[in-house]
Short mmCIF file of C-alpha atoms (C1' of nucleotides) in Angstrom, two decimals:
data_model
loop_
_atom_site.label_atom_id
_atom_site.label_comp_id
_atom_site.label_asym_id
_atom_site.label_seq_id
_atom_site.Cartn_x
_atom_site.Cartn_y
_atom_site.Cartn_z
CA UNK A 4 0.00 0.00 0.00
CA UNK A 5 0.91 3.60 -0.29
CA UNK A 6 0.67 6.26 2.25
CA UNK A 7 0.29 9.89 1.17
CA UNK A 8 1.43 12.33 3.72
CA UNK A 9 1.23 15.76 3.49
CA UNK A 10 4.62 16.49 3.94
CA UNK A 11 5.57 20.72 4.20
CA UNK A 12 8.74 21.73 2.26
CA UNK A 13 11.12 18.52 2.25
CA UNK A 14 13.79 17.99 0.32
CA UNK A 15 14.56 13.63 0.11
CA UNK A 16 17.69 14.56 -1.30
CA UNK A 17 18.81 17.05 1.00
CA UNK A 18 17.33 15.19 3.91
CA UNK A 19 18.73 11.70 3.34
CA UNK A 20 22.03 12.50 1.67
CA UNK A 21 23.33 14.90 3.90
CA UNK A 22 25.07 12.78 6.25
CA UNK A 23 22.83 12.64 9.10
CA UNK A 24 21.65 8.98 8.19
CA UNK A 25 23.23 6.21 6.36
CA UNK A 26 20.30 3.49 5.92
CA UNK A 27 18.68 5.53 2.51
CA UNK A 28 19.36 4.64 -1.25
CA UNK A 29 18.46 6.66 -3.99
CA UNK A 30 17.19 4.78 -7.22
CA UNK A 31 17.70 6.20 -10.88
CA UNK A 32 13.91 6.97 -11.21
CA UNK A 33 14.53 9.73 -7.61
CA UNK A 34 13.07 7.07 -5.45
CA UNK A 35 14.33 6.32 -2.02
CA UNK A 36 14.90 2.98 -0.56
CA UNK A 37 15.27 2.41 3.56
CA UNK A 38 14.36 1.92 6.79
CA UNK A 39 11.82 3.57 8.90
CA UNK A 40 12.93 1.86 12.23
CA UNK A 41 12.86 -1.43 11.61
CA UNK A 42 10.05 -1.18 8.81
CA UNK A 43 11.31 -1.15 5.02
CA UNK A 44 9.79 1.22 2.83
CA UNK A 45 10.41 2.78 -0.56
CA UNK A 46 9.69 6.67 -0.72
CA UNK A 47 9.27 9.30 -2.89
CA UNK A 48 7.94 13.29 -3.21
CA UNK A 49 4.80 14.05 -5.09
CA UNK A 50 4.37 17.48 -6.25
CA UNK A 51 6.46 18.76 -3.37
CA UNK A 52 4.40 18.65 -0.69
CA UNK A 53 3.59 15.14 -0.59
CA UNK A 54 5.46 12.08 0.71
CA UNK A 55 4.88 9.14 -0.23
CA UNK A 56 5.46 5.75 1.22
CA UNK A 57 5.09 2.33 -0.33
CA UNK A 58 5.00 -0.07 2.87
CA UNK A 59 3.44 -3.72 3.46
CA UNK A 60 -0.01 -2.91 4.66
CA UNK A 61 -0.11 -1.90 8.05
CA UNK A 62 3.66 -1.85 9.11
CA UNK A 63 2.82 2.01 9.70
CA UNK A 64 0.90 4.44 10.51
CA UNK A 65 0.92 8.40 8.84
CA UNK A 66 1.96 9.81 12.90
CA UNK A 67 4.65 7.85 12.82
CA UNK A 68 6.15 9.01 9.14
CA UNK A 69 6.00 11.95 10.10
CA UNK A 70 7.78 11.42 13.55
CA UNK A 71 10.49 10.03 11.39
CA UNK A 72 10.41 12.83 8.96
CA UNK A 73 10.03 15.53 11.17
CA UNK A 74 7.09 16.89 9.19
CA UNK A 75 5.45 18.66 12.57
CA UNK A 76 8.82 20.72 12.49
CA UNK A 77 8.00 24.42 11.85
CA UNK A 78 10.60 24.50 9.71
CA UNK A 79 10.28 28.42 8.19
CA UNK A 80 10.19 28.84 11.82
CA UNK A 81 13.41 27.48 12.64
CA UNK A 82 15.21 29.01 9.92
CA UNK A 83 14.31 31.96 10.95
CA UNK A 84 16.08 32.17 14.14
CA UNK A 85 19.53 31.69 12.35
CA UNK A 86 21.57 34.45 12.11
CA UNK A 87 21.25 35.78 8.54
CA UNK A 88 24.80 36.45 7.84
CA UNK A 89 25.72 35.46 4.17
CA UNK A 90 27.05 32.49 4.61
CA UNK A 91 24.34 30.79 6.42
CA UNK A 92 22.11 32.64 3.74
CA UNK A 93 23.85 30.71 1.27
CA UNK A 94 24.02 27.47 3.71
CA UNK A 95 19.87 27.96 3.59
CA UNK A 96 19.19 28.48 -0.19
CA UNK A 97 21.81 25.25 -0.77
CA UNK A 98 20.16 23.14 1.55
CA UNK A 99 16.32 23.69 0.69
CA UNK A 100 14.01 21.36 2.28
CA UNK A 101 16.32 19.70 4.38
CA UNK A 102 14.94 18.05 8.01
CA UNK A 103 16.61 16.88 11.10
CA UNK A 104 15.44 13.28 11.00
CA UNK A 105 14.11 11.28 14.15
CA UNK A 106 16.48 8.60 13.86
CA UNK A 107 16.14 5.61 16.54
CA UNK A 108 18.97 6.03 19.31
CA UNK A 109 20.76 2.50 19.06
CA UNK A 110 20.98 2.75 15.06
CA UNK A 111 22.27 6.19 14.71
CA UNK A 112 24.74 5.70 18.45
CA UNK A 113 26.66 2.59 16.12
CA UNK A 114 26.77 4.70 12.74
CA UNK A 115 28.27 7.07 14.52
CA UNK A 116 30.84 5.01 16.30
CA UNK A 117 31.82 3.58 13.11
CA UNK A 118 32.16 7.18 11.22
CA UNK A 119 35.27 8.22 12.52
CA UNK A 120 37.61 8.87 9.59
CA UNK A 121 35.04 7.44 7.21
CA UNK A 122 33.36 8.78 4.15
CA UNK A 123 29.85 9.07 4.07
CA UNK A 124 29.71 6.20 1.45
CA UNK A 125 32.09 4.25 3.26
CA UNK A 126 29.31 4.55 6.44
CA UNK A 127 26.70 3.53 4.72
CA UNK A 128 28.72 0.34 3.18
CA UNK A 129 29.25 -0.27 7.36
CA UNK A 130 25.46 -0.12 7.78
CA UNK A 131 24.47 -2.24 5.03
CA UNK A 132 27.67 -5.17 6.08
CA UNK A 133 26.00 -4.82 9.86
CA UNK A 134 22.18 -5.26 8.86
CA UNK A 135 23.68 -8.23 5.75
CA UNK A 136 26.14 -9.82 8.92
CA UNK A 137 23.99 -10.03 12.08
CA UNK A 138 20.26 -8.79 11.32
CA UNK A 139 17.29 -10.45 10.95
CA UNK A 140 16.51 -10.86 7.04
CA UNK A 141 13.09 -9.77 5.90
CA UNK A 142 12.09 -9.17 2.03
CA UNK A 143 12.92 -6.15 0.69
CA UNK A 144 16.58 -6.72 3.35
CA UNK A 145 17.62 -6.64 6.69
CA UNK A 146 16.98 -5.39 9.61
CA UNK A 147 19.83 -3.42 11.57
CA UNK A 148 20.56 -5.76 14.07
CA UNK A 149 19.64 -4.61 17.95
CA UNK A 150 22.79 -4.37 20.69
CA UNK A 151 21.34 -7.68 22.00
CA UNK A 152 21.61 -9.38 18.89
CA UNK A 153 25.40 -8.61 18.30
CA UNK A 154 26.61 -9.22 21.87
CA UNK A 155 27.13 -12.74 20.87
CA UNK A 156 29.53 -11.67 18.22
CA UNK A 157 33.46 -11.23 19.11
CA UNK A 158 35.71 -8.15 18.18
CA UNK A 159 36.97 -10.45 15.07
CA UNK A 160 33.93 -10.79 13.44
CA UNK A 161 32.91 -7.23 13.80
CA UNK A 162 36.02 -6.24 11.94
CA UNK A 163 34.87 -7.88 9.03
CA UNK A 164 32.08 -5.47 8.34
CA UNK A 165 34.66 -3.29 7.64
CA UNK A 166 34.67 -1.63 10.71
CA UNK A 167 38.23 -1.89 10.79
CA UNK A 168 39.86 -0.10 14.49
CA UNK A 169 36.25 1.12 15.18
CA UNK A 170 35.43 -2.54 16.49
CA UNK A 171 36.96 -2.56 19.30
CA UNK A 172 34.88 0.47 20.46
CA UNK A 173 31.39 -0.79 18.74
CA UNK A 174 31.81 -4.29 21.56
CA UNK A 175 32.70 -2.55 24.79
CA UNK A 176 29.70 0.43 23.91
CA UNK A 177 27.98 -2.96 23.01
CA UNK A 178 28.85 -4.65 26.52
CA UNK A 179 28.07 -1.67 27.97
CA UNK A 180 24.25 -1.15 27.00
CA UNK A 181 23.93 -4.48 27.72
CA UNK A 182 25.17 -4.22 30.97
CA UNK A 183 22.82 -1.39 31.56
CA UNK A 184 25.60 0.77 32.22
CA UNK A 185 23.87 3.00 29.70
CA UNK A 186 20.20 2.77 28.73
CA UNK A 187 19.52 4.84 25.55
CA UNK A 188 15.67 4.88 26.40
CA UNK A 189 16.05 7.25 29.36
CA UNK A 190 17.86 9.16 28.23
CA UNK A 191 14.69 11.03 26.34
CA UNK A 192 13.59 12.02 29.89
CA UNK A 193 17.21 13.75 30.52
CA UNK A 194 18.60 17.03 29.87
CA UNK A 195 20.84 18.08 27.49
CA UNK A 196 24.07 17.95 29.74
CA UNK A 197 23.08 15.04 31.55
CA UNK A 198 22.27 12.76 28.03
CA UNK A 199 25.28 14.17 26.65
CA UNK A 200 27.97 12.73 29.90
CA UNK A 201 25.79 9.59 29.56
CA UNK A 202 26.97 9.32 25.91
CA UNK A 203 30.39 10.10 26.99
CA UNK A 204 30.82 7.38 29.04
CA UNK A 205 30.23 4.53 26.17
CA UNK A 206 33.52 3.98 24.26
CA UNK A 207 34.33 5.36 21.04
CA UNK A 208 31.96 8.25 21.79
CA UNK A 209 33.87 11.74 22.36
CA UNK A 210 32.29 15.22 22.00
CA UNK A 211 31.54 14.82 18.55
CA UNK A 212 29.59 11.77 18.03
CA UNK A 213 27.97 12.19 21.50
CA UNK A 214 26.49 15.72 19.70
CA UNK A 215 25.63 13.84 16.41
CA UNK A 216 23.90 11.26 18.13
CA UNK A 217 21.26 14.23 20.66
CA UNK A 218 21.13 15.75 17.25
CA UNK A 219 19.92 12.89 15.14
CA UNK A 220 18.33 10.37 17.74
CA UNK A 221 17.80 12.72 20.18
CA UNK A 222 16.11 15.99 19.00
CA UNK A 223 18.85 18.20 21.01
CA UNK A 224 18.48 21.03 18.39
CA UNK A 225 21.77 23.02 20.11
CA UNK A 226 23.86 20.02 19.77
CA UNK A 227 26.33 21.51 17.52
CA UNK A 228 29.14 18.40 16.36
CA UNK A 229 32.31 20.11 15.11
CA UNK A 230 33.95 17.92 12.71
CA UNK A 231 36.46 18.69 10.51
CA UNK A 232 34.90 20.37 7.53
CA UNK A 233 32.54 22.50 10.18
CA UNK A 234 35.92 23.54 12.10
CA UNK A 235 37.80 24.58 8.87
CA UNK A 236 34.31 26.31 7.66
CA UNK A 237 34.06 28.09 10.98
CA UNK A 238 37.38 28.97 10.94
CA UNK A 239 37.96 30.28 7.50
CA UNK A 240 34.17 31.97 7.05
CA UNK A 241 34.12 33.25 10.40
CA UNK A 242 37.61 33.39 11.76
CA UNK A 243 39.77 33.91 9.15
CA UNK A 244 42.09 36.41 10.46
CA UNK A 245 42.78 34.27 13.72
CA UNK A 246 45.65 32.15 14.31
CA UNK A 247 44.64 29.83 16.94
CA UNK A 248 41.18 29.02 17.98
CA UNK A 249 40.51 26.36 20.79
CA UNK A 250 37.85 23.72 20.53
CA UNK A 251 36.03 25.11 23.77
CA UNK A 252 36.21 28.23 22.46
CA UNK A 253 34.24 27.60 18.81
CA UNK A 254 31.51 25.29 20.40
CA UNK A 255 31.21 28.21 23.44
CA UNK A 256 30.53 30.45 19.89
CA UNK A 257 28.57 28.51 17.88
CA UNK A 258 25.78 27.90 21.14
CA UNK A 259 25.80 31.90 20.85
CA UNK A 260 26.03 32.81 17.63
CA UNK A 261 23.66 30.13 15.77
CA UNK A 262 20.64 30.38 18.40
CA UNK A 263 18.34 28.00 19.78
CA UNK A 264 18.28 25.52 16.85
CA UNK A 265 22.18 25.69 16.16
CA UNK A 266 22.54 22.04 15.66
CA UNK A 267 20.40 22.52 12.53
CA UNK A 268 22.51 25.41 11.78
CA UNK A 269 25.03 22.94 11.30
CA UNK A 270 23.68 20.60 9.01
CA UNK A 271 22.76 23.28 6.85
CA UNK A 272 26.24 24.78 6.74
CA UNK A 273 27.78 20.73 6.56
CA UNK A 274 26.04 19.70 4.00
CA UNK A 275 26.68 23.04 2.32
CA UNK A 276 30.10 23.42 2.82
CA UNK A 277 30.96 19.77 1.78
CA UNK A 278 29.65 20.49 -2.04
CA UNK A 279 30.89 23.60 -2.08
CA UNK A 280 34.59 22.03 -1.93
CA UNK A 281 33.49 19.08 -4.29
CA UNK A 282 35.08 19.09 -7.85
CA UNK A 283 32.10 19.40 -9.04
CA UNK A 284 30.15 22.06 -7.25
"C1'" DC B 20 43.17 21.26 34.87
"C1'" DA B 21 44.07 21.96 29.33
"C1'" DT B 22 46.56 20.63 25.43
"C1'" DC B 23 48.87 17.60 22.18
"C1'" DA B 24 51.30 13.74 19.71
"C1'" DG B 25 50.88 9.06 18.21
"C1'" DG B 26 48.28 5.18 16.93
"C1'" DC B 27 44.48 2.96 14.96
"C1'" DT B 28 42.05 0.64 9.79
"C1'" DT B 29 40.47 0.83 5.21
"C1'" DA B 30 39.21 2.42 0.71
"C1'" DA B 31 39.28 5.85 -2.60
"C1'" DA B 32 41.52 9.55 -5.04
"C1'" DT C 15 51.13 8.32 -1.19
"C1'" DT C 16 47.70 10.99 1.01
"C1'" DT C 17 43.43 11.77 2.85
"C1'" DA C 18 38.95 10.90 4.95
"C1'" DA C 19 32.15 12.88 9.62
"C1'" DG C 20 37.51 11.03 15.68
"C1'" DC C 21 38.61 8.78 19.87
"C1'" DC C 22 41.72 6.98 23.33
"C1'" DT C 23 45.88 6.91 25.83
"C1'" DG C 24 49.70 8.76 27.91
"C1'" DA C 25 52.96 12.67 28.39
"C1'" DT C 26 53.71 17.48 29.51
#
DNA sequence: CATCAGGCTTAAA
DNA sequence: TTTAAGCCTGAT
């Protein structure tokens, strides 16, 4: 069957291939092809303000598309409390109709762990070798597999899904949720400091991917992750005359400068940024 | 305390 | 050969 949502401005493209989620493939006729949770579906835009969603019948219901989608986002709203300097003018006319998924916490938590020093394609090769490895096969593919399901796995076997030094952190953050040192479901109740140390205590997980992760799974709309394209755009846009600038001091700047929805500041200067330094763009 | 090398894997350019 | 969405450890 096919759900019809009325979707707002959205942007598949911009949304899906922007680097916030690596579970979406486009196909040559602009159709999309992932995972809503744990529910495949194909997608695609219909005159711009509708989404569509081919899904078995009754795997899911319009609230919770557009949960996933962020469709209740007011986003004309949000982009309106960004400062309007000219590069995030630019950032915002590049990045049309792009939304801060919902993502769920355990999926996006492991993506992250496994991006560091990895291409966006390379991330989404790790997220297809981790659902083809160790998760349960439906249809249309499989499932990503839950923490339970790969605590049975060793270090060795992990490093075949081309996770490569990243393994090692991926088990212990995996021994760790299952020891309930960490439970990712309460931390929806928490605040933004306290969900953020919890974060920081699983391994592999420093500032940045801890700020990815209350961005994407988490809905923490000032988490701000500096990476390294957003520190040499902040530093050459905004900084350029300064020699040295300390970590502490940028994220202390970007909480003031970019406002109350900073963290989606920063996706629209990321994605942005990264094809304005592409050969071809 | 902050700050900073060095090491870690792999694939693509 | 270099580079790519970082983190951890240990040394100052």
């Amino acid at each position: 069957m096919t759900l019809k949502v009325s979707s707002g401005k959205l942007s598949l493209e911009n949304t899906l291939n922007c680097g916030q989620v690596f579970c979406w493939q486009r196909d040559k006729d602009s159709t999309w092809q992932g995972w809503i949770h744990q529910t495949p579906v194909k997608v695609w835009m219909e005159n711009s303000r509708s989404l569509c969603v081919e899904v078995k019948e009754g795997q899911l219901h319009e609230a919770e598309v557009k949960h996933y989608f962020g469709l209740e986002d007011n986003l004309e709203a949000i982009l309106r409390t960004f400062p309007q300097d000219t590069w995030m003018r630019q950032a915002i006319e590049f990045s049309e109709g792009l939304r801060i998924l919902r993502q769920p916490a355990w999926e996006g938590l492991a993506s992250f762990i496994c991006s560091a020093l990895k291409q966006i394609v390379q991330i989404q090769q790790i997220n297809r070798e981790l659902r083809q490895r160790f998760g349960i096969a439906l249809k249309s593919g499989n499932q990503f597999p839950t923490f339970s399901q790969l605590v049975h796995y060793e270090e060795t076997q992990l490093r075949e899904a081309k996770l490569g030094f990243r393994a090692k952190h991926l088990v212990r953050t995996i021994q760790q949720l299952n020891n309930k040192e960490v439970d990712l479901e309460t931390l929806y109740s928490l605040d933004d400091v306290s969900a953020r140390n919890e974060l920081l205590k699983l391994s592999g997980v420093g500032p940045k991917i801890a700020n990815c992760v209350l961005l994407f799974c988490y809905q923490r709309w000032r988490a701000f992750p500096i990476d390294v394209w957003i520190l040499r755009g902040l530093k050459n846009l905004y900084f350029p005359r300064k020699r040295k600038l300390s970590l502490n001091y940028l994220q202390d700047f970007t909480q003031d400068y970019f406002g109350p929805y900073s963290g989606v500041a920063q996706q629209y200067l990321f994605h942005w940024l990264r094809h304005r330094n592409l050969p071809t763009g």
